[in-house]
Amino acid sequence: MNSRAGDIAYGTGEGRGRKAPEELRSHQWYGTDGLRSFSHRARTRQLGYLPEEHLGKPVIAVLNTWSDINPCHVHLRDRAQAVKRGVWQAGGFPLEFPVSTLSETFQKPTPMLYRNLLAMETEELLRSYPVDGAVLLGGCDKSTPALLMGAASVDLPTIFVPAGPMLPGHWRNEVLGSGTDMWKYWDEKRAGLIGDCELAELESGLARSPGHCMTMGTASTLTAAAETLGVTMPGASSIPAVDSGHDRMAAASGLRIVDLVHQDLRLSRLLTREAYEDAVAAVLALGGSTNAVIHLIAMAGRSQVALSLDDFDRIARTVPVLANLRPGGRHLMEDFHFAGGLPAFLSRLTDVLHLDRPTVAHPTLRAQLDGVRVHNDDVIRPRTNPLADEGGVAVLRGNLCPDGAVIKHIAAEPHLLKHTGPAVVFDDYRTMQRTIDDPELGITPHHVLVLRNAGPLGGPGMPEYGMLPIPEYLLKQGVRDMVRLSDARMSGTSYGACVLHIAPESYVGGPLALVRTGDAISLDVAARSLQLDVSEEELARRRAAWTPPPQRYTRGYGALYQEQITQADTGCDFAFLAAAGDVPDPYAG
């Protein structure tokens, strides 16, 4: 698949003939002699379709997360048309389904609260309608795992179409990265180094086009993981959202899904243990978002693959960081795309990848990577010049996080990676926002900031609160990083010595609930250790005095969420969705 920089050559895989109409899943709805099939055919004519447009053809569901209030996906209305164009050309029959849009920008308290809702919607739509295969359109942080979790539970031939990164931001001859530079310049404003006029200019220059964040934040991390898993067309994850190549990729996905239906290449043949291990290796070598830990564990669980924090830590020790991308590096996703994109990146990891597994485009990953080249050795580093010697995320253990915690250590100031300091504890995010700048707290750069009640139940939904703000008076002294601990997540565009996903969370009585201001906390990333320096006897006394908070929800989706949500170390899926077992196809006759 040798190609020019910035262009994509799509493989076609191995053709295996075409299914007879009666072999298609949709035949149960359309092809029998009963009353129900008569009704289904009549209602399809009601939609304005001729019989020859759909009868006997693979029916392809195009699940679209477009909405007017999701800037990451605002272009997906057009991309769905390109997908459908490809499906028609390949002899299929496309049907577009609007599904929940999870906007990281606007949805509160966090779209993570609703990831499993989109997964449920995806699963039940694909199961209950007359479809033979699916094309999933998403990209903003939670939509990628949600769509793939739901699709994995149904196990039809499926292709994922990533939304693509937005164009780089610009301000006064500086290239801006969304998220990362938002945090940076907000702190510059708080420190008094820029004013309201500069901030207004930054508002206009930070996000210039449709598409998700163009740093190696959670969106780019998860779409890269999807490509590594083999469920996208080659190179799809880095194509800028507004590039004409993105439209071509969408059409190619529509063409390819029809072949996958005829081959009966289901997700279960792609989403294997080997594929998930490769996705973990890619995420770690990209210096990707800590959110990928939770999402990949949940996705693997839907594929009946047992993936754990220990797998992340084990693989992290075998791969270097080769992507020089913000927030841990210097470049942005458009640079990565024109450097060769993910195929070129994976070509430098072939010694740790499982190359003989299939992808949607090729019989093997080996064939998919054949002939690719890296076009910029500063953006995609050679193994002899890594950004870091080990993967960008470390898994921590200790009496403060018996079920684990994570830190993106390549995005932290190195001197803080081994640190002991006294805790300053905040019981909730609102209190922290209101009081963090109060000099009476006496916070110094040596302190450890602790936020609790921000986990899966406590948040609720585990919001991206983990990059706790540094007190304004310390920013004015030049301090830009401190050790910060929470049971929350943080944006993949964030940075700093932030320990996240502490499990079990404080809301359910995890050790974080027992920390008091003044307690000494020791972080040692090299030793993978996070320790509360308080005796077991004292912790037992505090535990006995702890009382659980009241439940937040008494009805609605929130009540289902609080009843079924699992902890961060097991992926924050719903217990009843992650359970093993089969769900039968509906009777359509």
XYZ file of C-alpha atoms in Angstrom:
589
model
C 0.000 0.000 0.000
C 2.844 2.356 -0.826
C 1.464 5.888 -1.183
C 2.434 9.535 -1.256
C 2.611 11.523 1.958
C -0.864 12.577 3.025
C -2.662 10.194 0.685
C -4.152 6.802 1.480
C -4.153 3.644 -0.606
C -6.975 1.374 0.493
C -6.653 -2.372 0.291
C -9.610 -4.502 -0.695
C -8.837 -7.656 1.263
C -9.680 -11.056 -0.121
C -12.939 -11.507 -1.991
C -14.850 -14.663 -1.127
C -17.768 -14.476 -3.523
C -21.129 -13.008 -2.683
C -23.829 -14.244 -0.365
C -27.063 -15.436 -1.833
C -30.010 -13.204 -0.805
C -31.404 -15.886 1.515
C -28.084 -15.984 3.405
C -28.371 -12.337 4.458
C -29.627 -11.488 7.941
C -32.015 -8.931 6.436
C -33.698 -11.745 4.457
C -35.594 -12.624 7.659
C -37.365 -9.271 7.386
C -37.726 -8.976 3.617
C -37.466 -12.312 1.904
C -40.001 -14.750 3.344
C -43.568 -15.422 2.191
C -45.276 -14.386 5.439
C -47.416 -11.442 6.419
C -44.539 -9.697 8.213
C -42.272 -9.701 5.163
C -45.151 -8.415 3.060
C -45.573 -5.598 5.562
C -41.827 -4.817 5.658
C -41.657 -4.625 1.861
C -44.729 -2.405 1.729
C -43.334 -0.039 4.352
C -40.015 0.170 2.536
C -41.924 1.276 -0.537
C -43.600 3.828 1.712
C -40.101 5.227 2.306
C -39.841 5.804 -1.436
C -37.557 2.913 -2.405
C -38.008 0.674 -5.422
C -37.846 -3.089 -4.780
C -34.737 -3.432 -6.961
C -32.945 -0.864 -4.806
C -32.915 -3.053 -1.716
C -34.304 -6.585 -2.168
C -31.607 -9.228 -1.971
C -28.880 -6.672 -1.203
C -26.839 -6.278 2.001
C -28.542 -3.713 4.208
C -25.971 -1.461 5.859
C -26.765 0.567 8.972
C -24.961 3.921 8.993
C -24.956 5.013 12.651
C -24.361 8.751 12.786
C -23.507 10.753 15.930
C -23.898 14.084 14.113
C -25.634 16.962 15.881
C -25.788 20.755 15.763
C -24.114 21.036 19.176
C -21.212 18.647 18.681
C -18.412 20.551 16.906
C -16.336 17.373 16.692
C -19.071 15.729 14.584
C -20.777 18.630 12.852
C -19.427 17.487 9.462
C -20.634 13.894 9.848
C -23.957 14.673 8.166
C -21.939 15.069 4.935
C -19.695 12.079 5.655
C -22.736 9.849 6.044
C -23.656 10.750 2.465
C -20.197 9.684 1.301
C -20.555 6.379 3.163
C -23.930 5.778 1.550
C -22.459 6.620 -1.850
C -19.879 3.888 -1.350
C -22.481 1.379 -0.169
C -24.662 2.005 -3.246
C -21.681 1.613 -5.568
C -20.771 -1.728 -3.989
C -24.283 -3.069 -4.415
C -25.559 -2.570 -0.895
C -28.528 -0.699 0.556
C -27.603 1.952 3.183
C -29.923 3.158 5.947
C -28.836 6.033 8.177
C -29.692 5.919 11.896
C -29.263 8.986 14.128
C -27.820 7.971 17.494
C -26.857 9.855 20.648
C -24.220 12.529 20.244
C -21.717 12.705 23.118
C -20.194 16.164 23.002
C -17.158 16.510 25.248
C -17.476 20.260 24.859
C -21.018 20.803 26.091
C -22.525 17.745 27.791
C -22.688 17.901 31.602
C -21.760 16.641 34.082
C -19.702 14.589 31.607
C -20.412 12.528 28.485
C -18.744 9.635 30.320
C -22.012 9.352 32.237
C -23.673 8.508 28.915
C -21.041 6.378 27.166
C -22.853 3.197 28.148
C -26.174 4.679 27.021
C -24.822 5.124 23.482
C -23.367 1.617 23.665
C -26.802 0.269 24.596
C -28.465 2.253 21.818
C -25.927 0.988 19.277
C -26.376 -2.622 20.349
C -30.158 -2.584 20.350
C -30.515 -0.704 17.047
C -28.221 -3.127 15.245
C -29.906 -6.121 16.818
C -33.519 -5.083 16.256
C -33.448 -3.769 12.670
C -32.968 -5.636 9.364
C -29.262 -4.884 8.907
C -26.422 -7.080 7.686
C -23.514 -4.798 8.534
C -22.745 -1.423 10.071
C -20.669 1.693 9.511
C -20.169 3.705 12.710
C -19.470 7.450 12.506
C -17.894 8.992 15.594
C -14.701 10.319 17.080
C -15.285 12.655 20.023
C -13.865 10.990 23.128
C -16.656 8.703 24.360
C -18.337 8.019 21.020
C -15.581 5.757 19.684
C -15.629 3.269 22.574
C -19.409 3.481 22.948
C -20.105 2.651 19.307
C -17.582 -0.184 19.245
C -18.747 -1.612 22.580
C -22.325 -1.820 21.328
C -21.311 -3.196 17.940
C -19.034 -5.814 19.524
C -21.962 -7.090 21.566
C -23.975 -7.661 18.366
C -21.049 -8.973 16.289
C -21.948 -7.977 12.729
C -19.476 -6.970 10.006
C -18.584 -3.405 11.025
C -16.350 -0.511 9.982
C -15.642 2.573 12.074
C -15.294 5.982 10.377
C -13.316 8.388 12.620
C -14.485 12.003 12.655
C -10.931 13.274 12.173
C -8.975 16.051 13.896
C -9.739 19.728 13.388
C -7.251 22.091 11.752
C -4.424 23.464 13.912
C -5.243 26.578 15.895
C -3.422 29.876 15.370
C -2.792 32.970 17.492
C -0.198 35.700 16.939
C 2.148 33.468 14.952
C 1.765 30.602 17.408
C 0.319 27.240 16.435
C -2.245 26.180 19.027
C -3.401 22.763 20.135
C -7.018 22.582 21.325
C -7.326 21.663 24.964
C -3.601 21.726 25.690
C -3.166 25.410 24.887
C -6.529 26.216 26.443
C -5.197 24.988 29.780
C -1.851 26.698 29.227
C -3.209 30.127 28.393
C -5.930 30.013 31.022
C -3.163 29.638 33.581
C -1.265 32.474 31.885
C -4.381 34.627 32.326
C -4.689 33.650 36.001
C -1.009 34.434 36.459
C -1.543 37.922 35.013
C 0.676 37.355 31.968
C -2.072 37.945 29.392
C -5.294 39.945 29.562
C -8.875 39.857 28.366
C -8.009 41.057 24.848
C -5.529 38.233 24.310
C -7.999 35.734 25.726
C -10.690 36.940 23.319
C -8.294 36.454 20.414
C -7.474 32.962 21.665
C -11.181 32.114 21.731
C -11.323 32.826 18.015
C -8.114 31.004 17.107
C -8.170 27.865 19.211
C -10.714 25.781 17.274
C -10.884 26.692 13.572
C -12.846 23.917 11.897
C -15.056 20.889 12.440
C -13.324 17.874 13.932
C -12.123 16.634 17.284
C -9.055 17.859 19.196
C -5.941 17.875 17.026
C -3.582 16.983 19.848
C -2.978 13.392 20.975
C -5.890 13.798 23.350
C -8.529 11.203 24.076
C -10.251 11.526 20.690
C -7.100 10.942 18.620
C -5.951 8.263 21.059
C -9.177 6.271 20.755
C -9.488 6.616 16.982
C -5.846 5.488 16.675
C -6.711 2.538 18.907
C -9.657 1.715 16.630
C -7.382 1.798 13.599
C -4.848 -0.412 15.350
C -7.629 -2.845 16.225
C -8.229 -3.133 12.489
C -11.762 -1.738 12.322
C -11.043 1.371 10.193
C -9.627 1.847 6.742
C -5.812 2.240 6.846
C -4.704 5.741 7.831
C -8.253 6.842 8.621
C -7.658 8.049 12.178
C -5.408 11.020 11.358
C -7.045 12.466 8.226
C -8.075 16.055 9.063
C -11.848 16.345 9.280
C -12.075 18.965 6.517
C -9.576 17.337 4.140
C -11.119 15.934 0.945
C -9.287 12.715 1.797
C -11.679 12.331 4.705
C -14.617 12.262 2.309
C -12.824 9.674 0.178
C -12.115 7.539 3.230
C -15.794 7.618 4.176
C -16.802 6.492 0.684
C -14.154 3.755 0.756
C -15.600 2.555 4.055
C -19.033 2.309 2.432
C -17.587 0.315 -0.457
C -15.701 -2.016 1.861
C -18.495 -2.828 4.301
C -20.503 -4.553 1.565
C -17.565 -6.870 0.874
C -17.244 -7.582 4.602
C -20.878 -8.668 4.730
C -20.346 -11.050 1.821
C -17.209 -12.393 3.531
C -19.064 -12.600 6.865
C -16.044 -10.921 8.497
C -17.550 -10.135 11.886
C -16.087 -8.003 14.646
C -15.317 -11.063 16.757
C -12.704 -12.133 14.193
C -11.027 -8.736 14.466
C -11.378 -7.815 18.147
C -9.160 -10.544 19.562
C -6.778 -10.646 22.487
C -3.897 -9.946 20.078
C -5.696 -6.923 18.597
C -6.333 -5.388 22.013
C -2.718 -5.908 23.070
C -1.616 -4.142 19.882
C -4.022 -1.277 20.598
C -2.552 -0.906 24.081
C 0.978 -0.871 22.642
C 0.006 1.786 20.098
C -1.687 3.987 22.703
C 1.333 3.813 24.988
C 3.827 4.457 22.198
C 1.738 7.418 21.032
C 1.891 8.958 24.510
C -1.882 8.747 24.376
C -4.620 9.671 26.803
C -5.073 7.979 30.167
C -8.761 7.669 29.265
C -7.814 4.908 26.837
C -7.092 2.665 29.825
C -10.729 2.717 30.935
C -12.181 2.539 27.434
C -10.006 -0.258 26.079
C -10.673 -2.382 29.161
C -14.417 -1.855 28.636
C -14.207 -2.537 24.899
C -12.208 -5.709 25.482
C -14.767 -6.853 28.025
C -17.500 -6.618 25.385
C -15.314 -8.813 23.179
C -14.967 -11.311 26.046
C -11.255 -10.475 26.293
C -9.878 -10.010 29.807
C -7.742 -6.862 29.645
C -6.424 -5.342 32.874
C -4.317 -2.541 34.309
C -1.495 -5.052 34.653
C -1.533 -5.569 30.882
C -1.079 -1.828 30.369
C 1.830 -1.690 32.792
C 3.461 -4.800 31.312
C 3.199 -3.525 27.741
C 4.305 -0.007 28.753
C 7.706 -1.436 29.701
C 8.182 -2.889 26.191
C 7.434 0.137 23.989
C 9.020 3.595 23.756
C 7.099 6.815 23.049
C 7.703 7.589 19.380
C 5.011 10.191 18.608
C 6.231 13.734 19.185
C 2.700 15.075 19.682
C 1.153 17.439 22.193
C 0.567 17.407 25.099
C 3.665 15.256 25.710
C 5.522 16.482 22.615
C 5.522 19.334 20.103
C 3.491 18.559 16.966
C -0.202 18.202 16.091
C -2.304 15.589 14.294
C -2.055 17.165 10.837
C 1.733 16.873 11.127
C 1.290 13.239 12.158
C -0.968 12.575 9.176
C 1.484 13.975 6.641
C 4.332 12.141 8.358
C 2.590 8.910 7.343
C -0.165 8.545 9.908
C -0.783 5.467 11.969
C 0.394 2.940 9.323
C 3.810 4.615 9.293
C 3.801 4.816 13.085
C 2.944 1.111 13.471
C 5.706 0.211 11.028
C 8.151 1.235 13.769
C 6.530 -1.107 16.292
C 6.354 -4.290 14.239
C 8.532 -6.211 16.710
C 5.820 -5.926 19.399
C 2.722 -6.256 17.192
C 0.727 -9.330 16.167
C 1.103 -8.991 12.409
C -0.839 -12.034 11.235
C -4.289 -10.954 12.427
C -6.883 -9.630 9.951
C -8.153 -6.074 9.510
C -11.206 -4.780 7.654
C -9.010 -3.840 4.695
C -6.409 -6.621 4.481
C -6.076 -10.304 5.299
C -3.290 -9.430 7.765
C -1.902 -6.389 9.531
C 1.426 -7.353 7.981
C -0.021 -6.828 4.505
C -1.583 -3.545 5.611
C 1.799 -2.184 6.717
C 3.711 -3.442 3.699
C 5.541 -0.615 1.960
C 4.546 2.232 4.298
C 7.107 4.937 5.025
C 7.689 7.603 7.657
C 8.081 11.032 6.048
C 9.154 13.053 9.097
C 11.440 11.539 11.714
C 10.800 14.326 14.192
C 7.050 13.741 14.258
C 7.292 9.929 14.246
C 10.576 9.210 15.956
C 12.824 6.273 15.071
C 13.456 3.737 17.811
C 16.950 5.172 18.258
C 15.550 8.592 19.188
C 12.401 8.091 21.276
C 10.564 10.799 23.143
C 10.658 8.480 26.182
C 12.103 5.023 26.721
C 8.867 3.570 28.098
C 5.177 3.947 27.241
C 3.571 7.225 28.273
C 1.189 5.903 30.975
C 2.222 4.210 34.226
C -0.018 2.117 36.497
C 0.428 2.774 40.208
C -0.324 0.548 43.192
C -0.268 1.151 46.932
C -2.426 1.487 50.020
C -4.070 4.607 48.534
C -5.067 2.772 45.345
C -5.339 -0.971 46.054
C -7.124 -1.508 42.722
C -4.781 0.798 40.834
C -4.336 4.342 39.546
C -2.713 5.834 36.448
C -0.441 8.755 35.608
C 0.629 10.129 32.225
C 4.178 10.655 33.367
C 5.548 11.956 30.054
C 3.305 15.025 30.468
C 4.570 15.823 34.001
C 7.560 17.808 35.217
C 10.230 15.149 35.858
C 11.162 16.351 39.351
C 7.653 15.508 40.566
C 7.733 11.856 39.516
C 9.245 10.991 42.889
C 7.721 13.209 45.523
C 6.503 13.154 49.115
C 4.389 15.988 50.437
C 1.502 16.884 52.757
C -2.024 16.558 51.404
C -4.504 19.369 50.933
C -7.883 17.673 50.611
C -10.970 18.909 48.781
C -14.184 16.947 49.269
C -15.787 18.027 46.010
C -14.986 19.947 42.857
C -17.168 22.974 43.602
C -15.507 23.513 46.973
C -12.111 23.191 45.335
C -13.030 25.778 42.668
C -14.251 28.199 45.336
C -11.294 27.897 47.702
C -8.205 26.860 45.701
C -6.897 30.443 45.440
C -7.345 31.217 49.152
C -3.900 32.023 50.619
C -5.219 30.936 54.022
C -4.919 27.314 52.864
C -1.163 27.783 52.831
C -0.615 25.670 49.726
C 3.004 25.469 48.582
C 4.535 23.751 45.523
C 5.507 20.926 47.880
C 1.904 20.074 48.787
C -0.137 17.305 47.174
C -3.579 18.449 46.031
C -6.266 15.794 46.611
C -9.773 15.798 45.118
C -12.259 13.115 46.068
C -15.882 12.237 45.297
C -15.174 12.647 41.564
C -15.149 8.997 40.486
C -17.681 6.884 38.552
C -20.353 7.265 41.251
C -19.038 10.323 43.038
C -18.729 12.603 39.999
C -21.139 11.319 38.879
C -19.699 9.861 35.706
C -16.029 10.430 36.570
C -15.702 13.948 35.075
C -12.428 15.308 33.726
C -11.575 17.142 36.924
C -8.176 15.499 37.421
C -6.000 18.409 36.267
C -6.706 20.346 39.456
C -5.942 24.062 39.120
C -2.801 25.399 40.722
C -3.445 28.303 43.147
C -3.266 31.648 41.401
C -0.620 33.015 43.737
C 1.660 30.062 42.895
C 1.106 30.586 39.162
C 2.273 34.164 39.609
C 5.444 32.765 41.196
C 6.086 30.657 38.087
C 4.793 27.307 39.368
C 3.205 25.298 36.546
C 2.977 21.769 37.946
C 2.214 20.083 41.249
C 1.369 16.536 42.294
C -2.405 16.173 42.115
C -4.487 13.115 43.041
C -8.099 12.203 42.378
C -10.539 9.446 41.517
C -11.526 11.559 38.488
C -10.305 11.420 34.903
C -8.625 14.234 33.006
C -8.787 15.355 29.408
C -6.289 13.667 27.149
C -5.210 17.176 26.163
C -4.268 17.944 29.782
C -0.837 17.646 31.333
C 0.921 17.662 34.690
C 1.773 15.281 37.527
C -1.856 14.188 37.880
C -2.613 10.786 39.395
C -6.012 9.656 38.142
C -8.611 6.858 38.304
C -7.776 5.994 41.925
C -9.699 2.802 42.649
C -11.796 2.035 44.507
C -13.187 5.566 44.432
C -13.767 7.581 47.602
C -17.566 7.647 47.131
C -17.737 3.910 47.854
C -15.287 4.069 50.770
C -11.989 3.594 48.981
C -8.858 4.717 50.857
C -9.033 8.143 49.210
C -12.063 8.801 51.424
C -9.834 8.478 54.500
C -7.154 11.023 53.573
C -6.954 14.131 55.735
C -5.249 17.438 55.098
C -1.696 17.197 56.387
C -1.266 13.462 55.737
C 1.953 12.636 53.920
C 1.537 11.097 50.461
C 4.403 9.519 48.538
C 4.474 9.139 44.754
C 7.207 7.118 43.043
C 6.463 6.552 39.368
C 9.597 4.503 38.711
C 8.562 2.139 41.513
C 4.906 2.330 40.366
C 3.940 3.276 43.910
C 1.370 5.598 45.503
C 1.350 5.455 49.271
C -0.553 7.187 52.073
C 1.919 7.442 54.949
C -0.590 6.749 57.715
C -0.583 3.695 59.978
C -3.014 0.854 59.346
C -4.399 1.322 62.861
C -5.251 4.972 62.194
C -6.753 4.093 58.818
C -8.918 1.455 60.502
C -10.235 4.073 62.964
C -11.039 6.450 60.117
C -12.711 3.686 58.147
C -14.951 2.783 61.049
C -16.044 6.422 61.334
C -16.728 6.852 57.606
C -20.353 6.952 56.469
C -21.425 6.484 52.850
C -22.982 9.475 51.101
C -26.630 9.322 50.029
C -27.515 8.052 46.572
C -27.872 10.840 44.010
C -30.599 9.381 41.807
C -33.974 7.936 42.722
C -35.228 7.404 39.165
C -34.338 7.539 35.482
C -31.147 6.672 33.687
C -29.103 7.939 36.647
C -30.652 5.299 38.900
C -29.723 2.571 36.419
C -26.232 4.052 36.160
C -25.574 4.075 39.904
C -26.917 0.543 40.247
C -24.830 -0.989 37.448
C -21.629 1.049 36.995
C -18.330 -0.694 37.683
C -15.112 0.894 38.910
C -12.371 2.478 36.807
C -10.026 -0.497 36.916
C -12.646 -2.687 35.214
C -13.700 -0.154 32.580
C -16.766 1.604 34.050
C -19.121 -0.551 32.011
C -22.538 -1.572 33.283
C -22.323 -4.933 35.025
C -25.272 -6.382 33.121
C -23.803 -5.294 29.774
C -20.334 -6.638 30.518
C -21.704 -10.004 31.627
C -20.934 -13.058 29.537
C -23.738 -14.692 27.609
C -25.704 -14.576 24.383
C -28.636 -12.489 23.228
C -30.693 -14.124 20.473
C -31.579 -12.338 17.272
C -35.204 -11.206 17.276
C -37.782 -13.276 15.435
C -38.664 -11.222 12.381
C -41.382 -13.365 10.790
